[in-house]
Each structure stands twice: as C-alpha cells, then as structure tokens.
Amino acid sequence: MRLLVLGGTKNLGRHVVEAALRDGHDVTLFNRGLTNPSLFPEATRLVGERAAPEVLATGEWDGAIDLSGFLVSDVWRSAELLRDRVARYTFMSSIAVYASKTEPGLTEDAELLSWPEDAADDEFSMDLYGPHKIRAEQVLAEVFGERAASVRSGFVVGPYNPDFGNWGEALASGKAPECAARPDQPVQYLDARDLAAFLLRLTMRGPGGAFNAVSSTLSMAEFAEVWRSVVPGALPVDWEPAVDRFHLTDDGTFQLSNARALAAGLEVRPAEDSARACVEWIAAGNTPPPPPH
Ligand SMILES: NC(=O)c1ccc[n+]([C@@H]2O[C@H](COP(=O)([O-])OP(=O)(O)OC[C@H]3O[C@@H](n4cnc5c(N)ncnc54)[C@H](OP(=O)(O)O)[C@@H]3O)[C@@H](O)[C@H]2O)c1
C-alpha cells in the first residue's frame, strides 16, 4: 500500500511507521522535520506544517493515517487537499470526545462534546482537545464518507510512549511503583504496537466510522499487579505518592465498550507483554517522554 503518514516520528507514530515499513508498505511521511528527523531514511519525506500543507498538493495514496491532527482547521485543510487522492483516511482521535464517560459500556454512539460557541477553530487549549478531535472526525466523515475511520484511544503504553506514572522507571530500577488513584478505580489502556496494527488494518481494509480502541477494563490494583509481576521481587505499590505523575480522573472513565473495535480486528496483547516491553525499554537506558494531554 502507498501510505501517507501525517506525523509518524514520535510516540505512537513511530510504531505505526515501523509496522508499515516492516509489512512492506511504501511510506510517505508528512511533518515539519523537527522531531527525530533521521528516523526512517527509507520513507519518502514531505516537509511542511499542518497549517500550510501545500506540499501535499500532488501525489496519490491508498491510505493516510493522521497522527498530528490537533486543530480542526488543520485537519480540514489537508482533507480538502487529499479528498480525491487518498482512498482511505484514518484519524487518530481520543476518548476525550465524549460528553461524559461515567456510564459503563459506553459505545461510539454516546453523546459527544459540543463545540464551545466562542472557540476559534485554529486555536488550541487543553479544554479544546476533545472538541477539536470530534469536529475533525466530523469534517473527515463529510469529506471522505465511509472511507474515513476515527480511532479513539485513552492511555497508550509501550516503548517510545510516556511511562504510566513512574511504573516502568520504578520497576526497572528497584523502586516502588507510585499510583495516585483508588486501587479499585477502573482503567483501560492500549499497547502502542496493537494500536499501530489496528490503524494500519483499518486504513487497508476498513470499515469506516468511529472505534473505541481500548483494552478491557481492569482495576488499578489488578493493572499494577500485572506490571509488578514482570519483575521478580518488585516493591509494593505506593498508593499515596507525594506527586501525582499521571493523573487519572476518578469519575468512572475507562469502562468503555471496545466491542466495535474488536469486531473490526483490534487485537489486544496480554498486559504482561506491554509491561515487560516498557520495563525492558527503560532498563536499556531509554527515557520516556512526558505524559500526553
Ligand atoms: N499518546 C496517547 O496516550 C494518546 C492517546 C489518545 C490519542 N492520542 C493521539 O495520538 C496521536 C499521535 O500522538 P503521538 O504522541 O504519537 O505524537 P504527536 O506528538 O501527537 O505527533 C508528533 C508527530 O507529528 C508531527 N507534527 C507535530 N506538529 C506538527 C505540525 N504543526 N505540522 C506538521 N507535523 C507536525 C511531528 O513531527 P515534527 O515535529 O517533525 O513536525 C511528529 O512526527 C495524536 O493525534 C494524539 O492526540 C494519543
């Protein structure tokens, strides 16, 4: 497949490009060339800004994966340009699009955030993260119809990605994992490698529409035990750390239904596998980036 990746050189995006190249796809990267510019020399590079994507005015692709869409104005601009030259368009969205996430079993049809009346479509703030994502999904559905897919994730874990609290770092160095959450608080996550595979699968074969790409629900205590289990003799979890390094809102979030994503081919590897990969990656001397918004 001729694949256009918007972003692709950081965190989740690195896994997408690694997997695409491993599978033999012909990859074109579109980004500013600022983040890890020496990665993926075998890919074609188009250097440009989301706000001025003229470099995308020529070329044809079987699929595009958009990892760098944070402003609806940016997403609209590239969608308009690519409308007739990209067969399928997959957008990396977020579970932040929902108006409320407290109802267990929340599906993709649940109520979405509305756009604040006084907001500008080319300005970003943390409060506008979810509204921009959902408006971008809607723009893409208008432009590409059933050829557009939107993938909604929460916490993404794995090498290159932020540490979950200090768990990877603590377990790699014999310290106590910290967790500023209730032990029975629900949590969902997804391994960046499983998410990358799902993004590629949807882009190649569809279907279109929105997907909650999350694991099944665990309690924080169960999740922490899985992580501790990959390091023999790991210290107990500190449930009252001085600093909350990875804030988890205690509102019943992370009980979303992932049924639609599973039916479309999302595969979720065992949590042990994700934990082991993170701990080994940090133990090898790598430093995780700060937590995402
Ligand atoms: N990580 C999570 O936990 C999580 C959870 C839910 C959803 N998401 C979504 O997943 C997506 C990917 O996130 P990520 O953490 O892998 O990477 P990211 O930090 O969102 O994106 C980085 C990539 O985009 C490029 N980029 C950034 N700003 C750009 C601009 N103005 N113009 C052109 N290119 C630009 C960067 O390259 P240059 O700097 O070289 O331009 C880099 O390749 C995001 O859309 C995010 O909202 C992430």
mmCIF file of C-alpha atoms and ligand atoms in Angstrom:
data_model
loop_
_atom_site.group_PDB
_atom_site.id
_atom_site.type_symbol
_atom_site.label_atom_id
_atom_site.label_comp_id
_atom_site.label_asym_id
_atom_site.label_seq_id
_atom_site.Cartn_x
_atom_site.Cartn_y
_atom_site.Cartn_z
ATOM 1 C CA MET A 1 0.000 0.000 0.000
ATOM 2 C CA ARG A 2 1.134 3.545 -0.714
ATOM 3 C CA LEU A 3 0.690 5.035 2.761
ATOM 4 C CA LEU A 4 0.799 8.689 3.780
ATOM 5 C CA VAL A 5 1.523 9.257 7.482
ATOM 6 C CA LEU A 6 0.863 12.710 8.920
ATOM 7 C CA GLY A 7 3.251 12.814 11.907
ATOM 8 C CA GLY A 8 4.940 9.461 12.423
ATOM 9 C CA THR A 9 8.226 10.258 14.142
ATOM 10 C CA LYS A 10 7.228 10.307 17.819
ATOM 11 C CA ASN A 11 5.496 8.118 20.427
ATOM 12 C CA LEU A 12 2.639 6.183 18.778
ATOM 13 C CA GLY A 13 3.578 7.386 15.305
ATOM 14 C CA ARG A 14 6.950 5.613 15.446
ATOM 15 C CA HIS A 15 5.191 2.289 15.941
ATOM 16 C CA VAL A 16 2.862 2.993 13.022
ATOM 17 C CA VAL A 17 5.765 3.706 10.662
ATOM 18 C CA GLU A 18 7.896 0.817 11.946
ATOM 19 C CA ALA A 19 4.994 -1.606 11.410
ATOM 20 C CA ALA A 20 4.164 -0.173 7.970
ATOM 21 C CA LEU A 21 7.759 -0.495 6.767
ATOM 22 C CA ARG A 22 8.059 -3.984 8.266
ATOM 23 C CA ASP A 23 4.906 -5.002 6.339
ATOM 24 C CA GLY A 24 6.445 -3.713 3.109
ATOM 25 C CA HIS A 25 4.277 -0.612 2.613
ATOM 26 C CA ASP A 26 5.558 2.334 0.600
ATOM 27 C CA VAL A 27 5.577 5.088 3.267
ATOM 28 C CA THR A 28 5.495 8.861 2.796
ATOM 29 C CA LEU A 29 5.922 10.988 5.934
ATOM 30 C CA PHE A 30 4.494 14.487 6.238
ATOM 31 C CA ASN A 31 5.818 16.551 9.160
ATOM 32 C CA ARG A 32 7.976 19.610 9.879
ATOM 33 C CA GLY A 33 11.191 17.589 10.059
ATOM 34 C CA LEU A 34 11.799 18.713 13.662
ATOM 35 C CA THR A 35 11.136 15.543 15.661
ATOM 36 C CA ASN A 36 13.649 12.690 15.202
ATOM 37 C CA PRO A 37 14.403 13.774 11.618
ATOM 38 C CA SER A 38 16.899 10.976 10.995
ATOM 39 C CA LEU A 39 14.362 8.183 11.613
ATOM 40 C CA PHE A 40 13.115 6.070 8.694
ATOM 41 C CA PRO A 41 15.514 7.032 5.869
ATOM 42 C CA GLU A 42 13.710 4.516 3.633
ATOM 43 C CA ALA A 43 10.486 6.592 3.744
ATOM 44 C CA THR A 44 9.751 9.479 1.368
ATOM 45 C CA ARG A 45 9.686 12.765 3.304
ATOM 46 C CA LEU A 46 7.397 15.704 2.658
ATOM 47 C CA VAL A 47 8.343 18.599 4.909
ATOM 48 C CA GLY A 48 5.609 21.028 5.860
ATOM 49 C CA GLU A 49 3.328 22.465 8.522
ATOM 50 C CA ARG A 50 -0.219 21.275 9.196
ATOM 51 C CA ALA A 51 -1.278 24.909 8.860
ATOM 52 C CA ALA A 52 0.256 25.153 5.358
ATOM 53 C CA PRO A 53 0.208 21.659 3.779
ATOM 54 C CA GLU A 54 0.762 22.707 0.131
ATOM 55 C CA VAL A 55 3.435 20.018 -0.208
ATOM 56 C CA LEU A 56 0.507 17.546 -0.157
ATOM 57 C CA ALA A 57 -0.971 19.090 -3.318
ATOM 58 C CA THR A 58 0.396 16.292 -5.510
ATOM 59 C CA GLY A 59 0.693 12.547 -5.021
ATOM 60 C CA GLU A 60 -1.724 9.641 -4.641
ATOM 61 C CA TRP A 61 -2.021 7.224 -1.749
ATOM 62 C CA ASP A 62 -4.068 4.121 -0.964
ATOM 63 C CA GLY A 63 -4.331 5.265 2.615
ATOM 64 C CA ALA A 64 -3.483 8.065 5.041
ATOM 65 C CA ILE A 65 -3.034 7.867 8.812
ATOM 66 C CA ASP A 66 -3.344 11.208 10.579
ATOM 67 C CA LEU A 67 -1.478 11.291 13.900
ATOM 68 C CA SER A 68 -0.842 15.030 14.112
ATOM 69 C CA GLY A 69 -4.359 16.487 13.839
ATOM 70 C CA PHE A 70 -4.991 18.638 16.890
ATOM 71 C CA LEU A 71 -6.818 21.566 15.232
ATOM 72 C CA VAL A 72 -9.955 21.115 13.163
ATOM 73 C CA SER A 73 -8.740 23.859 10.802
ATOM 74 C CA ASP A 74 -5.572 21.851 10.053
ATOM 75 C CA VAL A 75 -7.475 18.613 9.512
ATOM 76 C CA TRP A 76 -9.963 20.334 7.216
ATOM 77 C CA ARG A 77 -7.156 21.891 5.124
ATOM 78 C CA SER A 78 -5.384 18.599 4.406
ATOM 79 C CA ALA A 79 -8.664 16.692 3.953
ATOM 80 C CA GLU A 80 -9.765 19.140 1.252
ATOM 81 C CA LEU A 81 -6.403 18.760 -0.499
ATOM 82 C CA LEU A 82 -6.369 14.963 -0.287
ATOM 83 C CA ARG A 83 -10.084 14.275 -0.916
ATOM 84 C CA ASP A 84 -9.633 12.680 -4.367
ATOM 85 C CA ARG A 85 -6.085 11.363 -3.993
ATOM 86 C CA VAL A 86 -6.319 9.258 -0.815
ATOM 87 C CA ALA A 87 -8.503 6.150 -0.865
ATOM 88 C CA ARG A 88 -8.943 5.681 2.906
ATOM 89 C CA TYR A 89 -8.215 8.187 5.705
ATOM 90 C CA THR A 90 -7.726 7.076 9.322
ATOM 91 C CA PHE A 91 -7.690 9.742 12.019
ATOM 92 C CA MET A 92 -6.121 9.310 15.459
ATOM 93 C CA SER A 93 -8.747 10.701 17.781
ATOM 94 C CA SER A 94 -9.287 10.283 21.523
ATOM 95 C CA ILE A 95 -11.799 9.118 24.122
ATOM 96 C CA ALA A 96 -11.789 12.814 25.124
ATOM 97 C CA VAL A 97 -14.562 13.312 22.510
ATOM 98 C CA TYR A 98 -17.336 12.038 24.809
ATOM 99 C CA ALA A 99 -19.608 14.400 26.748
ATOM 100 C CA SER A 100 -19.484 12.019 29.721
ATOM 101 C CA LYS A 101 -17.672 8.728 30.213
ATOM 102 C CA THR A 102 -19.166 7.595 33.523
ATOM 103 C CA GLU A 103 -21.662 5.099 32.087
ATOM 104 C CA PRO A 104 -20.129 1.586 31.914
ATOM 105 C CA GLY A 105 -20.139 0.063 28.430
ATOM 106 C CA LEU A 106 -20.098 3.402 26.589
ATOM 107 C CA THR A 107 -20.268 2.864 22.817
ATOM 108 C CA GLU A 108 -19.182 5.058 19.919
ATOM 109 C CA ASP A 109 -22.789 6.335 19.603
ATOM 110 C CA ALA A 110 -22.748 8.014 23.021
ATOM 111 C CA GLU A 111 -23.238 11.759 23.347
ATOM 112 C CA LEU A 112 -20.251 13.769 22.125
ATOM 113 C CA LEU A 113 -18.812 17.068 23.308
ATOM 114 C CA SER A 114 -20.216 20.112 21.602
ATOM 115 C CA TRP A 115 -18.134 22.911 20.150
ATOM 116 C CA PRO A 116 -17.904 25.903 22.559
ATOM 117 C CA GLU A 117 -19.604 28.920 20.963
ATOM 118 C CA ASP A 118 -16.711 31.339 21.450
ATOM 119 C CA ALA A 119 -13.920 28.936 20.384
ATOM 120 C CA ALA A 120 -11.767 29.550 17.284
ATOM 121 C CA ASP A 121 -11.152 26.518 15.069
ATOM 122 C CA ASP A 122 -7.452 27.328 14.710
ATOM 123 C CA GLU A 123 -6.644 27.799 18.415
ATOM 124 C CA PHE A 124 -5.632 25.053 20.794
ATOM 125 C CA SER A 125 -6.042 24.772 24.550
ATOM 126 C CA MET A 126 -6.356 21.681 26.716
ATOM 127 C CA ASP A 127 -10.087 22.399 27.158
ATOM 128 C CA LEU A 128 -10.458 22.254 23.376
ATOM 129 C CA TYR A 129 -8.567 18.980 22.848
ATOM 130 C CA GLY A 130 -11.755 16.862 22.789
ATOM 131 C CA PRO A 131 -13.891 19.392 20.845
ATOM 132 C CA HIS A 132 -11.190 19.725 18.142
ATOM 133 C CA LYS A 133 -10.914 15.924 17.858
ATOM 134 C CA ILE A 134 -14.656 15.403 17.429
ATOM 135 C CA ARG A 135 -15.042 18.249 14.944
ATOM 136 C CA ALA A 136 -12.102 16.852 12.990
ATOM 137 C CA GLU A 137 -13.805 13.437 12.929
ATOM 138 C CA GLN A 138 -16.960 15.091 11.588
ATOM 139 C CA VAL A 139 -15.061 17.031 8.905
ATOM 140 C CA LEU A 140 -13.378 13.832 7.734
ATOM 141 C CA ALA A 141 -16.694 11.952 7.636
ATOM 142 C CA GLU A 142 -18.085 14.751 5.454
ATOM 143 C CA VAL A 143 -15.095 14.750 3.094
ATOM 144 C CA PHE A 144 -14.332 11.017 2.869
ATOM 145 C CA GLY A 145 -17.665 9.431 3.908
ATOM 146 C CA GLU A 146 -17.295 5.716 4.628
ATOM 147 C CA ARG A 147 -13.641 5.957 3.575
ATOM 148 C CA ALA A 148 -12.865 7.746 6.887
ATOM 149 C CA ALA A 149 -12.191 5.976 10.193
ATOM 150 C CA SER A 150 -11.604 7.607 13.593
ATOM 151 C CA VAL A 151 -9.789 5.757 16.324
ATOM 152 C CA ARG A 152 -10.498 6.854 19.899
ATOM 153 C CA SER A 153 -7.915 5.826 22.492
ATOM 154 C CA GLY A 154 -7.101 6.726 26.077
ATOM 155 C CA PHE A 155 -3.781 5.820 27.651
ATOM 156 C CA VAL A 156 -1.313 4.459 25.151
ATOM 157 C CA VAL A 157 1.575 2.480 26.620
ATOM 158 C CA GLY A 158 4.737 0.955 25.241
ATOM 159 C CA PRO A 159 8.280 1.840 24.245
ATOM 160 C CA TYR A 160 8.643 5.454 22.963
ATOM 161 C CA ASN A 161 5.494 6.392 24.927
ATOM 162 C CA PRO A 162 5.075 8.067 28.340
ATOM 163 C CA ASP A 163 5.655 5.916 31.411
ATOM 164 C CA PHE A 164 2.449 5.039 33.257
ATOM 165 C CA GLY A 165 3.095 7.117 36.392
ATOM 166 C CA ASN A 166 6.636 6.053 37.206
ATOM 167 C CA TRP A 167 5.942 2.333 36.814
ATOM 168 C CA GLY A 168 8.409 1.413 34.115
ATOM 169 C CA GLU A 169 11.163 3.536 35.592
ATOM 170 C CA ALA A 170 10.489 2.302 39.148
ATOM 171 C CA LEU A 171 10.339 -1.367 38.184
ATOM 172 C CA ALA A 172 13.477 -1.067 36.050
ATOM 173 C CA SER A 173 15.388 0.417 38.974
ATOM 174 C CA GLY A 174 14.044 -1.397 42.058
ATOM 175 C CA LYS A 175 11.843 1.464 43.328
ATOM 176 C CA ALA A 176 8.171 1.376 44.364
ATOM 177 C CA PRO A 177 5.645 1.992 41.556
ATOM 178 C CA GLU A 178 3.519 5.015 42.515
ATOM 179 C CA CYS A 179 -0.190 5.316 41.850
ATOM 180 C CA ALA A 180 -2.257 8.316 42.916
ATOM 181 C CA ALA A 181 -5.565 6.526 42.306
ATOM 182 C CA ARG A 182 -8.008 4.321 44.197
ATOM 183 C CA PRO A 183 -6.959 0.663 43.915
ATOM 184 C CA ASP A 184 -10.475 -0.215 42.665
ATOM 185 C CA GLN A 185 -10.586 2.599 40.102
ATOM 186 C CA PRO A 186 -11.218 1.257 36.581
ATOM 187 C CA VAL A 187 -8.530 1.640 33.945
ATOM 188 C CA GLN A 188 -8.181 0.891 30.230
ATOM 189 C CA TYR A 189 -5.066 1.322 28.116
ATOM 190 C CA LEU A 190 -3.716 0.108 24.800
ATOM 191 C CA ASP A 191 -0.278 -1.038 23.744
ATOM 192 C CA ALA A 192 1.042 1.334 21.070
ATOM 193 C CA ARG A 193 2.015 -1.676 18.930
ATOM 194 C CA ASP A 194 -1.569 -3.026 18.965
ATOM 195 C CA LEU A 195 -2.912 0.438 18.220
ATOM 196 C CA ALA A 196 -0.472 0.840 15.314
ATOM 197 C CA ALA A 197 -1.560 -2.520 13.866
ATOM 198 C CA PHE A 198 -5.226 -1.528 14.187
ATOM 199 C CA LEU A 199 -4.654 1.843 12.484
ATOM 200 C CA LEU A 200 -2.936 0.076 9.588
ATOM 201 C CA ARG A 201 -5.622 -2.585 9.324
ATOM 202 C CA LEU A 202 -8.463 -0.037 9.174
ATOM 203 C CA THR A 203 -6.555 2.006 6.612
ATOM 204 C CA MET A 204 -6.037 -1.003 4.369
ATOM 205 C CA ARG A 205 -9.407 -2.710 4.705
ATOM 206 C CA GLY A 206 -11.875 -0.530 6.630
ATOM 207 C CA PRO A 207 -14.516 -0.406 7.818
ATOM 208 C CA GLY A 208 -15.054 3.316 8.284
ATOM 209 C CA GLY A 209 -16.603 5.012 11.301
ATOM 210 C CA ALA A 210 -15.512 5.522 14.896
ATOM 211 C CA PHE A 211 -13.844 2.948 17.158
ATOM 212 C CA ASN A 212 -13.054 2.870 20.891
ATOM 213 C CA ALA A 213 -9.545 1.385 20.741
ATOM 214 C CA VAL A 214 -9.019 0.423 24.373
ATOM 215 C CA SER A 215 -8.294 -2.721 26.372
ATOM 216 C CA SER A 216 -10.917 -4.382 28.513
ATOM 217 C CA THR A 217 -11.372 -2.791 31.949
ATOM 218 C CA LEU A 218 -9.138 -3.707 34.877
ATOM 219 C CA SER A 219 -8.941 -2.194 38.344
ATOM 220 C CA MET A 220 -5.835 -0.123 39.042
ATOM 221 C CA ALA A 221 -4.786 -2.752 41.600
ATOM 222 C CA GLU A 222 -5.075 -5.561 39.007
ATOM 223 C CA PHE A 223 -3.217 -3.488 36.433
ATOM 224 C CA ALA A 224 -0.431 -2.640 38.899
ATOM 225 C CA GLU A 225 -0.099 -6.316 39.909
ATOM 226 C CA VAL A 226 0.413 -7.276 36.257
ATOM 227 C CA TRP A 227 3.201 -4.709 35.952
ATOM 228 C CA ARG A 228 4.834 -5.833 39.221
ATOM 229 C CA SER A 229 4.644 -9.459 38.088
ATOM 230 C CA VAL A 230 7.172 -8.890 35.301
ATOM 231 C CA VAL A 231 9.952 -8.012 37.778
ATOM 232 C CA PRO A 232 10.725 -10.637 40.426
ATOM 233 C CA GLY A 233 10.778 -9.101 43.921
ATOM 234 C CA ALA A 234 9.150 -5.818 42.818
ATOM 235 C CA LEU A 235 8.312 -3.481 45.700
ATOM 236 C CA PRO A 236 4.624 -2.951 46.631
ATOM 237 C CA VAL A 237 2.714 -0.065 45.029
ATOM 238 C CA ASP A 238 2.788 3.271 46.845
ATOM 239 C CA TRP A 239 -0.903 4.312 46.687
ATOM 240 C CA GLU A 240 -0.288 7.714 48.301
ATOM 241 C CA PRO A 241 2.652 9.261 46.463
ATOM 242 C CA ALA A 242 3.643 12.869 47.124
ATOM 243 C CA VAL A 243 3.303 13.691 43.406
ATOM 244 C CA ASP A 244 0.521 12.599 41.044
ATOM 245 C CA ARG A 245 2.608 11.982 37.908
ATOM 246 C CA PHE A 246 -0.128 10.529 35.767
ATOM 247 C CA HIS A 247 -3.470 11.984 36.660
ATOM 248 C CA LEU A 248 -6.429 9.636 36.355
ATOM 249 C CA THR A 249 -9.756 11.383 36.781
ATOM 250 C CA ASP A 250 -11.772 9.457 39.345
ATOM 251 C CA ASP A 251 -15.111 9.682 37.533
ATOM 252 C CA GLY A 252 -15.769 6.152 36.295
ATOM 253 C CA THR A 253 -13.985 6.746 32.979
ATOM 254 C CA PHE A 254 -12.288 3.680 31.421
ATOM 255 C CA GLN A 255 -15.260 1.377 31.212
ATOM 256 C CA LEU A 256 -15.830 1.962 27.507
ATOM 257 C CA SER A 257 -17.035 -0.775 25.192
ATOM 258 C CA ASN A 258 -14.347 -1.903 22.751
ATOM 259 C CA ALA A 259 -16.715 -4.359 21.006
ATOM 260 C CA ARG A 260 -16.808 -2.456 17.714
ATOM 261 C CA ALA A 261 -13.013 -2.209 17.550
ATOM 262 C CA LEU A 262 -12.582 -5.910 18.378
ATOM 263 C CA ALA A 263 -15.075 -6.823 15.645
ATOM 264 C CA ALA A 264 -13.048 -4.693 13.206
ATOM 265 C CA GLY A 265 -9.844 -6.547 14.060
ATOM 266 C CA LEU A 266 -8.306 -4.817 17.106
ATOM 267 C CA GLU A 267 -6.061 -7.311 18.880
ATOM 268 C CA VAL A 268 -5.083 -6.589 22.490
ATOM 269 C CA ARG A 269 -1.953 -8.375 23.658
ATOM 270 C CA PRO A 270 -1.680 -9.560 27.290
ATOM 271 C CA ALA A 271 -0.951 -6.704 29.706
ATOM 272 C CA GLU A 272 2.201 -8.562 30.859
ATOM 273 C CA ASP A 273 3.648 -8.194 27.386
ATOM 274 C CA SER A 274 3.160 -4.392 27.423
ATOM 275 C CA ALA A 275 4.571 -4.085 30.932
ATOM 276 C CA ARG A 276 7.633 -6.188 30.107
ATOM 277 C CA ALA A 277 8.336 -4.225 26.916
ATOM 278 C CA CYS A 278 8.150 -0.901 28.798
ATOM 279 C CA VAL A 279 10.361 -2.030 31.660
ATOM 280 C CA GLU A 280 12.949 -3.545 29.306
ATOM 281 C CA TRP A 281 12.968 -0.431 27.115
ATOM 282 C CA ILE A 282 13.608 1.830 30.122
ATOM 283 C CA ALA A 283 16.142 -0.588 31.607
ATOM 284 C CA ALA A 284 18.039 -0.359 28.286
ATOM 285 C CA GLY A 285 18.645 3.340 29.009
ATOM 286 C CA ASN A 286 15.738 4.993 27.221
ATOM 287 C CA THR A 287 13.831 7.903 28.789
ATOM 288 C CA PRO A 288 10.061 8.075 28.267
ATOM 289 C CA PRO A 289 8.534 11.384 27.088
ATOM 290 C CA PRO A 290 6.303 13.369 29.471
ATOM 291 C CA PRO A 291 2.620 12.345 29.864
ATOM 292 C CA PRO A 292 0.337 13.347 26.960
ATOM 293 C CA HIS A 293 -2.560 15.732 27.132
HETATM 294 N N1 LIG B 1 -0.311 9.006 23.368
HETATM 295 C C1 LIG B 1 -1.523 8.884 23.879
HETATM 296 O O1 LIG B 1 -1.690 8.459 25.021
HETATM 297 C C2 LIG B 1 -2.713 9.248 23.012
HETATM 298 C C3 LIG B 1 -3.983 8.934 23.458
HETATM 299 C C4 LIG B 1 -5.087 9.243 22.649
HETATM 300 C C5 LIG B 1 -4.884 9.856 21.423
HETATM 301 N N2 LIG B 1 -3.618 10.173 21.024
HETATM 302 C C6 LIG B 1 -3.432 10.821 19.723
HETATM 303 O O2 LIG B 1 -2.454 10.107 19.010
HETATM 304 C C7 LIG B 1 -1.837 10.973 18.059
HETATM 305 C C8 LIG B 1 -0.356 10.716 17.998
HETATM 306 O O3 LIG B 1 0.245 11.153 19.148
HETATM 307 P P1 LIG B 1 1.819 10.934 19.347
HETATM 308 O O4 LIG B 1 2.046 11.154 20.793
HETATM 309 O O5 LIG B 1 2.266 9.686 18.715
HETATM 310 O O6 LIG B 1 2.568 12.057 18.523
HETATM 311 P P2 LIG B 1 2.341 13.644 18.477
HETATM 312 O O7 LIG B 1 3.211 14.309 19.429
HETATM 313 O O8 LIG B 1 0.961 13.951 18.646
HETATM 314 O O9 LIG B 1 2.756 13.997 16.969
HETATM 315 C C9 LIG B 1 4.046 14.105 16.646
HETATM 316 C C10 LIG B 1 4.233 13.987 15.137
HETATM 317 O O10 LIG B 1 3.532 14.999 14.418
HETATM 318 C C11 LIG B 1 4.448 15.880 13.752
HETATM 319 N N3 LIG B 1 3.948 17.247 13.931
HETATM 320 C C12 LIG B 1 3.708 17.866 15.113
HETATM 321 N N4 LIG B 1 3.265 19.112 14.911
HETATM 322 C C13 LIG B 1 3.215 19.296 13.558
HETATM 323 C C14 LIG B 1 2.824 20.385 12.718
HETATM 324 N N5 LIG B 1 2.412 21.556 13.229
HETATM 325 N N6 LIG B 1 2.875 20.227 11.383
HETATM 326 C C15 LIG B 1 3.302 19.046 10.838
HETATM 327 N N7 LIG B 1 3.678 17.983 11.587
HETATM 328 C C16 LIG B 1 3.635 18.099 12.928
HETATM 329 C C17 LIG B 1 5.777 15.629 14.464
HETATM 330 O O11 LIG B 1 6.904 15.843 13.628
HETATM 331 P P3 LIG B 1 7.623 17.278 13.567
HETATM 332 O O12 LIG B 1 7.785 17.761 14.973
HETATM 333 O O13 LIG B 1 8.900 16.988 12.871
HETATM 334 O O14 LIG B 1 6.699 18.161 12.783
HETATM 335 C C18 LIG B 1 5.681 14.148 14.814
HETATM 336 O O15 LIG B 1 6.019 13.341 13.729
HETATM 337 C C19 LIG B 1 -2.275 12.394 18.433
HETATM 338 O O16 LIG B 1 -3.223 12.810 17.491
HETATM 339 C C20 LIG B 1 -2.907 12.239 19.797
HETATM 340 O O17 LIG B 1 -3.960 13.147 20.014
HETATM 341 C C21 LIG B 1 -2.520 9.869 21.786
#
